[in-house]
Amino acid sequence: MKQRVSTLLCEKLGREVVLEKPRDRSFGHFATPIAFSLAKELRKSPMIIAEELASSFNESDIFSSVESVKGYLNFRLSESFLSEYADWALQNQDKFAKQEKNEKILLEFVSANPTGPLHIGHARGAVYGDTLYKLAKHLGYDITAEYYVNDAGNQIDLLGLSIQLYGQENILKQDVEYPESYYRGEYLEELANDAVEKFGKEILTDTTRQKELAMWAKDKVMQIIVKSLADMNINFDSFVNESSLYAEWDRVMAKMGDGVYEKDGKIWIASEKKGDEKDRVVVREDGRPTYLAGDIVYHNQKFERGYDHYINIWGADHHGYIPRVKAAVEFLGYDSSKLETLLAQMVSLLKDGEPYKMSKRAGNVILMSDIVEEIGSDALRFIFASKKSDTALEFDLAEFKKQDSSNPIFYIQYAHARIHTLLKKSELSQDEIMSSSLKGLNESADSLLFDALLLPEVVEDAFNSRQVQKLPDYLKALSASLHKFYYDYKIIGTEDEAKLLKLFTLVALSIKVGLSLMGIEAKEYMSKEED
């Protein structure tokens, strides 16, 4: 809708036109400040230019009025245009808000170490990444969701050690002296028992097989992680194991050229030349690669696959890695502007106003699966999608268990279910409803119609700005408008029943599509409905 208006104005005025939505709907559906940008060029006041432009618009199928207001051009869309667009949307529901973008994107997110179950902090990046992915798919991008499995390095060795220590104490009943760093959590019990079943009890004491145990265990942990993500309706197209990349190490280092050098028995990347605070170690004195080394080889592999754009979603604690990886990408001969890194901030969790107690069985972290079990996947996805990912988030579980309007996901689902209840109550046939005209609506209904048709603009804006919270914000506002209209006007049994139910069907479509892009299925019935 907005795109069509913008294209028409660009053709008429011969330049790009910025469209805004007036806060006061009485001013129209869209407005543009173009007269202000033309003032210097035309040597006229914006108000005169706006008046001249407004008068140049003759009768149009798209606009019912074009007015000049304090230098702005305000456009009101015609009933015919809105009605025809609504008809198209209802007749082509599988195409609503969709586009066809000619761009390949590689999106990497979550990528949590396969050393334990996902905690609540991982969930935020997971929801953000998957919502971004779903938005991009809907817009027609050729996008791949990828999980980078950090299965090399000290963290994996520590997994093997942690399983052995747990098994020695709890299965072999030996006295164990735990080191300062080791993994904790109930999941170790299952891993230790499964390891004994597969390898025999000797695997718990044989230090020479610790690496073998660790590599077997990380695959088991990945199964736990993948299942937890699937329970949240989050799935990946591809997985890349860090351990598989080091065969390319020598070739990639050679490709880096003078971007790497040796000093003090270590190998460094000259990242300071590319804007980093200082150069960074890539290989330690003992020959072990650093975390950054894996990132360098991985990003080389990413760029060699030939995508148009690359997006990483990392935890906020990885902020310092951005200039290092960008430097490596440039040393490898690629355009670092094609690499975009988005950050997901930490989460604070409350329960009835008090800090949520961490689970000892989980190793003093809050497991994502525990929260999903308590409030459901839909509520958790909605919470994490409803605030900018790079800002801190605190929420109370109790708020999202309430079955009333204070719970935003309930409020939106209730709007969708309410519409379906009305459709069931009506004695009109589907054909009677769908064949009715949406012309001649009152002002409130016209506003609701316009809001329902805004979904395509919201979807594109949410993806382009990387601010997925714009989608739940839109759904909350649309649902509020629907509920208000329902209480203000009688629908069933009125002269306008057919057209109002058609309007409501369009609202339901926008809610359903919007929720689906958040990985949430819209409900057609809710047990506490009262209509």
XYZ file of C-alpha atoms in Angstrom:
531
model
C 0.000 0.000 0.000
C 2.635 2.523 1.066
C 4.932 1.318 -1.703
C 2.261 1.851 -4.334
C 1.579 5.382 -3.087
C 5.291 6.137 -2.934
C 5.843 4.843 -6.485
C 2.979 6.949 -7.815
C 4.352 10.084 -6.166
C 7.877 9.393 -7.385
C 6.595 9.110 -10.941
C 4.577 12.319 -10.648
C 7.195 14.409 -8.877
C 10.286 12.900 -10.508
C 12.126 12.224 -7.266
C 12.137 9.996 -4.205
C 9.342 10.829 -1.789
C 9.469 10.163 1.954
C 6.067 9.108 3.269
C 5.054 9.433 6.899
C 1.922 8.449 8.794
C 0.344 11.426 10.596
C -0.255 10.831 14.287
C -3.693 12.342 13.893
C -5.584 10.197 11.363
C -7.882 13.156 10.608
C -4.996 14.636 8.609
C -5.069 11.668 6.240
C -3.435 8.272 5.783
C -0.023 9.475 4.605
C 1.915 12.732 4.521
C 5.144 13.907 2.928
C 7.421 16.840 3.794
C 8.725 17.054 0.221
C 7.776 20.732 -0.071
C 10.405 21.561 2.553
C 13.169 19.833 0.550
C 12.029 21.641 -2.611
C 11.946 25.085 -0.981
C 15.581 25.974 -1.609
C 15.578 24.628 -5.145
C 12.349 26.405 -6.152
C 12.975 29.488 -4.012
C 9.482 29.386 -2.594
C 8.064 28.778 0.838
C 7.131 25.165 1.639
C 3.503 26.219 2.177
C 3.209 27.694 -1.323
C 4.900 24.644 -2.873
C 2.617 22.271 -0.950
C -0.486 24.181 -2.064
C 0.645 24.103 -5.704
C 1.398 20.380 -5.529
C -1.917 19.618 -3.842
C -3.844 21.443 -6.557
C -1.961 19.503 -9.258
C -3.563 16.228 -8.204
C -6.678 15.651 -10.206
C -9.240 12.983 -9.441
C -7.486 9.715 -8.625
C -8.533 6.123 -8.021
C -6.012 6.026 -5.183
C -6.630 9.301 -3.354
C -9.917 10.743 -2.183
C -8.151 13.965 -1.200
C -4.721 15.616 -1.321
C -4.371 18.623 0.980
C -1.702 21.113 1.971
C -1.299 21.489 5.728
C 1.473 23.782 7.042
C 3.818 22.810 4.221
C 3.031 19.103 4.322
C 1.159 17.232 1.619
C -1.487 15.020 3.219
C -3.052 12.141 1.320
C -6.264 10.332 2.102
C -6.694 7.003 0.334
C -9.919 6.425 -1.524
C -12.579 3.938 -0.439
C -12.189 2.202 -3.797
C -8.458 1.702 -3.354
C -8.755 0.388 0.214
C -11.671 -1.876 -0.682
C -9.904 -3.341 -3.728
C -6.694 -3.899 -1.756
C -8.645 -5.634 1.010
C -10.371 -7.870 -1.561
C -7.015 -8.817 -3.041
C -5.575 -9.639 0.402
C -8.536 -11.827 1.338
C -8.477 -13.620 -2.022
C -4.679 -14.100 -1.897
C -4.050 -14.767 1.774
C -0.904 -16.815 1.131
C 0.619 -13.805 -0.669
C -0.384 -11.086 1.785
C 2.598 -8.952 2.897
C 4.942 -11.047 0.756
C 7.547 -9.745 -1.686
C 10.276 -11.176 -3.904
C 13.722 -9.862 -2.949
C 16.722 -10.773 -5.050
C 19.297 -11.140 -2.284
C 21.010 -14.067 -0.561
C 21.557 -13.707 3.177
C 23.415 -15.942 5.619
C 22.076 -15.472 9.147
C 24.013 -17.000 12.022
C 22.471 -16.994 15.472
C 22.382 -18.850 18.816
C 25.668 -20.749 18.220
C 25.823 -21.590 21.937
C 28.663 -23.877 22.989
C 27.510 -27.529 22.956
C 28.527 -28.003 26.563
C 25.120 -27.728 28.232
C 21.429 -26.939 27.672
C 20.372 -23.493 26.481
C 19.756 -20.946 29.225
C 17.377 -17.984 29.210
C 20.072 -15.652 27.847
C 20.459 -17.830 24.751
C 16.698 -17.697 24.248
C 16.708 -13.984 23.523
C 19.124 -14.237 20.614
C 17.310 -17.345 19.406
C 13.925 -15.620 19.269
C 15.369 -12.455 17.749
C 17.247 -14.387 15.080
C 14.358 -16.654 14.182
C 11.887 -13.757 13.964
C 14.299 -11.885 11.698
C 14.631 -15.064 9.625
C 10.868 -15.493 9.297
C 10.428 -11.845 8.302
C 13.123 -12.185 5.629
C 11.610 -15.397 4.252
C 8.206 -13.737 4.032
C 9.751 -10.823 2.150
C 11.234 -13.225 -0.372
C 14.903 -13.129 0.633
C 16.945 -16.264 -0.037
C 18.043 -16.592 3.581
C 19.846 -19.424 5.360
C 19.637 -19.881 9.136
C 22.918 -21.302 10.417
C 24.222 -22.547 13.757
C 27.994 -22.432 14.337
C 28.923 -25.302 16.639
C 31.943 -24.384 18.779
C 33.146 -27.966 19.194
C 36.876 -27.252 19.462
C 38.923 -25.800 22.286
C 39.030 -25.827 26.050
C 35.270 -25.750 26.583
C 34.880 -29.147 24.914
C 37.778 -30.655 26.851
C 36.123 -29.366 30.030
C 32.890 -31.147 29.089
C 34.713 -34.494 29.002
C 36.358 -33.787 32.338
C 33.061 -32.696 33.934
C 31.325 -35.922 32.888
C 34.172 -38.012 34.287
C 34.133 -36.131 37.610
C 30.367 -36.439 37.907
C 30.523 -40.140 37.125
C 33.355 -40.817 39.539
C 31.435 -39.185 42.394
C 27.886 -40.313 41.640
C 28.304 -43.624 39.799
C 31.623 -44.971 41.072
C 31.067 -43.384 44.516
C 34.624 -42.085 44.679
C 35.892 -39.032 46.509
C 36.441 -36.295 43.938
C 38.351 -33.058 44.177
C 36.678 -30.648 41.774
C 38.788 -28.057 39.947
C 37.907 -24.366 39.924
C 36.248 -24.634 36.496
C 33.874 -27.423 35.545
C 30.306 -27.792 34.265
C 27.403 -28.395 36.619
C 23.844 -29.472 36.054
C 21.459 -32.384 36.010
C 22.148 -33.043 32.332
C 25.549 -34.437 33.348
C 23.779 -37.327 35.075
C 22.157 -38.445 31.842
C 25.401 -37.984 29.898
C 27.419 -39.958 32.458
C 24.920 -42.834 32.532
C 24.692 -42.942 28.738
C 28.491 -42.866 28.504
C 28.790 -45.880 30.846
C 26.187 -47.738 28.803
C 28.047 -47.040 25.559
C 31.705 -47.229 26.612
C 31.712 -49.031 29.981
C 32.599 -47.644 33.398
C 36.262 -47.373 32.478
C 35.457 -44.273 30.389
C 34.908 -42.403 33.667
C 38.498 -42.853 34.864
C 40.563 -43.145 31.675
C 42.074 -39.674 31.173
C 43.465 -40.708 27.766
C 39.884 -41.054 26.482
C 38.661 -37.748 27.811
C 38.687 -36.156 24.331
C 36.789 -39.100 22.856
C 34.196 -38.779 25.613
C 33.914 -35.032 25.078
C 33.323 -35.298 21.316
C 30.656 -37.951 21.863
C 29.022 -35.862 24.607
C 28.903 -32.625 22.614
C 26.808 -34.394 19.971
C 24.432 -35.506 22.722
C 24.245 -31.950 24.057
C 23.556 -30.645 20.552
C 20.558 -32.990 20.410
C 19.278 -31.405 23.636
C 19.841 -27.920 22.202
C 18.141 -28.697 18.883
C 15.115 -30.166 20.674
C 14.825 -27.131 22.976
C 14.908 -24.854 19.939
C 12.363 -26.969 18.063
C 10.059 -26.727 21.095
C 10.227 -22.954 20.505
C 9.442 -23.419 16.795
C 13.038 -22.513 15.912
C 14.827 -24.609 13.303
C 18.066 -24.238 11.373
C 18.889 -24.858 7.724
C 22.533 -25.732 8.353
C 25.087 -26.438 11.080
C 28.835 -25.815 10.748
C 31.235 -27.482 13.183
C 34.277 -25.476 14.201
C 36.298 -28.720 14.386
C 35.733 -29.294 10.660
C 37.265 -25.957 9.678
C 40.837 -26.299 10.896
C 41.856 -28.385 7.895
C 41.698 -25.021 6.102
C 43.859 -23.262 8.685
C 47.114 -23.016 6.706
C 45.339 -21.890 3.543
C 43.363 -19.223 5.393
C 46.440 -17.932 7.222
C 48.272 -17.641 3.904
C 45.280 -15.801 2.488
C 45.516 -13.273 5.348
C 48.945 -12.170 4.069
C 50.490 -9.416 6.184
C 47.307 -9.324 8.234
C 48.952 -11.870 10.550
C 52.439 -11.959 12.013
C 54.491 -13.853 14.611
C 55.755 -12.270 17.810
C 56.769 -13.649 21.224
C 56.065 -17.180 20.034
C 52.463 -16.270 19.191
C 50.601 -15.505 15.972
C 48.782 -12.184 15.950
C 46.259 -10.485 13.703
C 47.170 -6.879 12.878
C 43.631 -5.737 13.665
C 44.751 -2.344 14.989
C 45.442 -1.346 11.376
C 41.748 -1.843 10.671
C 40.412 0.174 13.601
C 40.617 -2.298 16.493
C 41.988 -1.082 19.852
C 45.014 -3.341 19.502
C 46.316 -6.420 17.719
C 44.955 -9.758 18.926
C 46.462 -13.184 19.518
C 45.268 -15.836 17.078
C 47.523 -18.739 18.141
C 48.992 -19.121 21.628
C 52.612 -20.064 22.453
C 51.630 -23.716 22.882
C 50.069 -23.818 19.415
C 46.449 -23.769 20.570
C 44.211 -21.473 18.514
C 42.213 -18.791 20.290
C 38.450 -18.304 19.962
C 39.181 -15.639 17.344
C 41.051 -18.128 15.180
C 37.930 -20.217 14.702
C 35.948 -17.099 13.832
C 38.478 -16.152 11.161
C 38.343 -19.534 9.431
C 34.561 -19.649 9.762
C 34.053 -16.198 8.249
C 36.366 -17.042 5.386
C 34.227 -20.097 4.721
C 31.083 -17.960 4.940
C 32.307 -15.462 2.364
C 33.582 -18.192 0.056
C 30.005 -19.474 -0.162
C 29.074 -16.266 -1.976
C 26.155 -14.677 -0.162
C 25.200 -11.049 -0.739
C 24.945 -10.223 2.933
C 26.000 -11.827 6.228
C 24.286 -11.266 9.578
C 25.619 -12.433 12.945
C 23.548 -12.281 16.115
C 25.828 -12.390 19.130
C 25.461 -11.880 22.848
C 26.231 -8.361 24.049
C 29.393 -9.647 25.751
C 30.842 -10.289 22.277
C 30.761 -6.601 21.341
C 34.563 -6.370 21.388
C 34.872 -9.134 18.804
C 33.146 -7.130 16.069
C 36.167 -4.991 14.985
C 38.465 -8.042 15.184
C 36.305 -10.141 12.893
C 35.728 -7.191 10.543
C 39.505 -6.729 10.342
C 39.970 -10.397 9.486
C 37.323 -10.196 6.762
C 39.162 -7.278 5.175
C 42.552 -9.008 5.395
C 40.937 -12.006 3.671
C 40.080 -9.717 0.767
C 36.343 -9.317 1.347
C 34.070 -6.326 1.773
C 33.465 -6.071 5.522
C 30.427 -3.833 4.957
C 28.595 -7.005 3.884
C 29.000 -8.324 7.430
C 26.470 -7.057 9.955
C 26.609 -7.979 13.623
C 23.581 -7.500 15.860
C 23.721 -7.845 19.638
C 21.265 -9.401 22.087
C 21.387 -8.026 25.614
C 21.014 -9.999 28.816
C 17.708 -10.900 30.469
C 16.552 -10.448 34.064
C 13.771 -12.736 35.167
C 11.268 -12.159 37.954
C 8.490 -14.266 39.429
C 5.793 -12.418 41.352
C 8.107 -9.432 41.632
C 11.027 -11.382 43.099
C 14.207 -12.517 41.303
C 13.657 -15.928 39.739
C 15.487 -18.613 41.679
C 18.114 -20.414 39.678
C 17.920 -24.173 39.569
C 20.686 -26.144 41.210
C 19.885 -29.032 38.907
C 20.583 -26.711 35.970
C 23.970 -25.662 37.283
C 22.889 -22.272 38.653
C 21.450 -21.003 35.373
C 17.841 -20.559 34.295
C 17.146 -23.093 31.585
C 15.186 -21.989 28.545
C 13.251 -25.254 28.624
C 12.106 -24.573 32.207
C 10.607 -21.211 31.243
C 8.932 -22.673 28.160
C 7.408 -25.335 30.397
C 6.138 -22.681 32.825
C 4.644 -20.039 30.498
C 4.685 -21.692 27.065
C 6.628 -21.074 23.871
C 4.216 -18.418 22.548
C 4.554 -16.186 25.595
C 8.336 -16.499 25.715
C 8.688 -15.751 22.007
C 6.410 -12.743 22.324
C 8.304 -11.353 25.325
C 11.684 -11.574 23.631
C 10.437 -10.184 20.323
C 8.637 -7.247 21.939
C 11.659 -5.175 22.970
C 14.751 -4.026 21.078
C 17.296 -6.798 21.318
C 20.171 -4.469 22.204
C 18.437 -3.129 25.316
C 18.244 -4.839 28.697
C 15.070 -6.826 29.333
C 13.378 -7.594 32.627
C 10.087 -9.417 32.791
C 7.906 -11.134 35.355
C 6.661 -14.626 34.541
C 3.469 -13.965 36.482
C 2.403 -11.257 34.015
C 2.472 -13.692 31.121
C 0.397 -16.317 32.901
C -2.557 -13.994 33.345
C -5.594 -14.649 31.171
C -6.622 -11.017 30.747
C -5.809 -7.864 28.796
C -2.707 -7.150 30.906
C -1.053 -10.081 29.119
C -0.299 -8.805 25.588
C -0.132 -12.206 23.892
C -3.490 -13.154 25.455
C -4.909 -9.795 24.320
C -3.854 -10.403 20.702
C -4.937 -14.041 20.634
C -8.258 -13.008 22.163
C -8.840 -10.527 19.331
C -8.257 -13.246 16.731
C -10.475 -15.747 18.565
C -13.185 -13.126 19.104
C -13.429 -12.583 15.344
C -13.841 -16.302 14.704
C -16.516 -16.515 17.401
C -18.455 -13.725 15.672
C -18.141 -15.474 12.311
C -19.563 -18.645 13.856
C -22.429 -16.729 15.450
C -23.417 -15.042 12.214
C -26.107 -16.643 10.093
C -24.552 -15.149 6.963
C -22.690 -17.433 4.581
C -19.016 -17.018 3.758
C -19.985 -15.912 0.241
C -22.357 -13.258 1.563
C -19.653 -11.866 3.800
C -16.858 -11.940 1.219
C -18.978 -10.492 -1.600
C -19.967 -7.437 0.441
C -18.353 -4.073 -0.293
C -16.090 -2.316 2.193
C -17.123 1.072 0.820
C -19.254 3.308 2.964
C -17.699 2.341 6.291
C -17.921 4.752 9.192
C -14.806 6.617 10.289
C -13.845 4.073 12.966
C -14.242 1.151 10.574
C -12.274 2.987 7.883
C -9.449 3.504 10.371
C -9.512 -0.178 11.351
C -9.426 -1.164 7.674
C -6.377 1.010 7.036
C -4.605 -0.366 10.119
C -5.236 -3.956 9.034
C -3.783 -3.234 5.601
C -0.583 -1.786 7.084
C 0.921 -5.214 7.841
C 3.095 -5.324 4.672
C 4.735 -1.998 5.598
C 5.274 -3.138 9.187
C 6.882 -6.414 8.090
C 9.288 -4.685 5.732
C 10.147 -1.944 8.215
C 10.705 -4.453 11.044
C 13.172 -6.388 8.909
C 14.948 -3.446 7.287
C 15.439 -1.675 10.619
C 16.266 -4.998 12.355
C 13.750 -3.925 15.016
C 11.460 -6.908 15.191
C 9.585 -5.365 18.137
C 7.714 -3.242 15.589
C 5.679 -6.316 14.668
C 4.321 -7.107 18.172
C 3.790 -3.366 18.713
C 1.648 -3.301 15.581
C -0.311 -6.400 16.595
C -1.035 -4.947 20.038
C -2.295 -1.697 18.503
C -4.396 -3.505 15.881
C -5.914 -5.774 18.534
C -6.712 -2.764 20.731
C -8.506 -1.121 17.803
C -10.450 -4.330 17.142
C -11.532 -4.700 20.771
C -12.569 -1.038 20.977
C -14.611 -1.296 17.785
C -16.287 -4.442 19.079
C -17.400 -2.688 22.274
C -18.447 0.526 20.497
C -20.544 -0.990 17.722
C -23.059 -3.782 17.401
C -22.212 -6.173 14.567
C -24.421 -9.271 14.492
C -27.932 -8.516 13.248
C -27.156 -5.047 11.900
C -27.556 -3.739 8.373
C -23.757 -3.645 8.003
C -23.138 -7.124 9.461
C -21.662 -8.555 6.246
C -19.222 -5.746 5.564
C -18.143 -5.505 9.208
C -17.508 -9.246 9.377
C -15.504 -8.948 6.169
C -13.500 -6.156 7.784
C -12.965 -8.304 10.876
C -11.845 -11.201 8.668
C -9.162 -8.929 7.240
C -8.063 -7.960 10.753
C -7.873 -11.658 11.639
C -5.701 -12.260 8.572
C -3.236 -9.557 9.619
C -3.084 -10.914 13.172
C -2.629 -14.484 11.957
C 0.145 -13.611 9.507
C 1.829 -11.299 12.031
C 1.829 -13.959 14.753
C 3.106 -16.601 12.329
C 6.120 -14.378 11.620
C 6.824 -14.506 15.349
C 6.583 -18.306 15.349
C 3.181 -18.208 17.062
C 0.016 -19.913 15.842
C -3.128 -17.779 16.048
C -5.949 -19.304 18.094
C -9.495 -19.514 16.768
C -11.013 -20.370 20.133
C -10.186 -19.380 23.691
C -12.033 -20.963 26.594
C -12.496 -17.725 28.537
C -14.083 -15.856 25.663
C -17.271 -14.020 26.424
C -18.978 -12.382 23.493
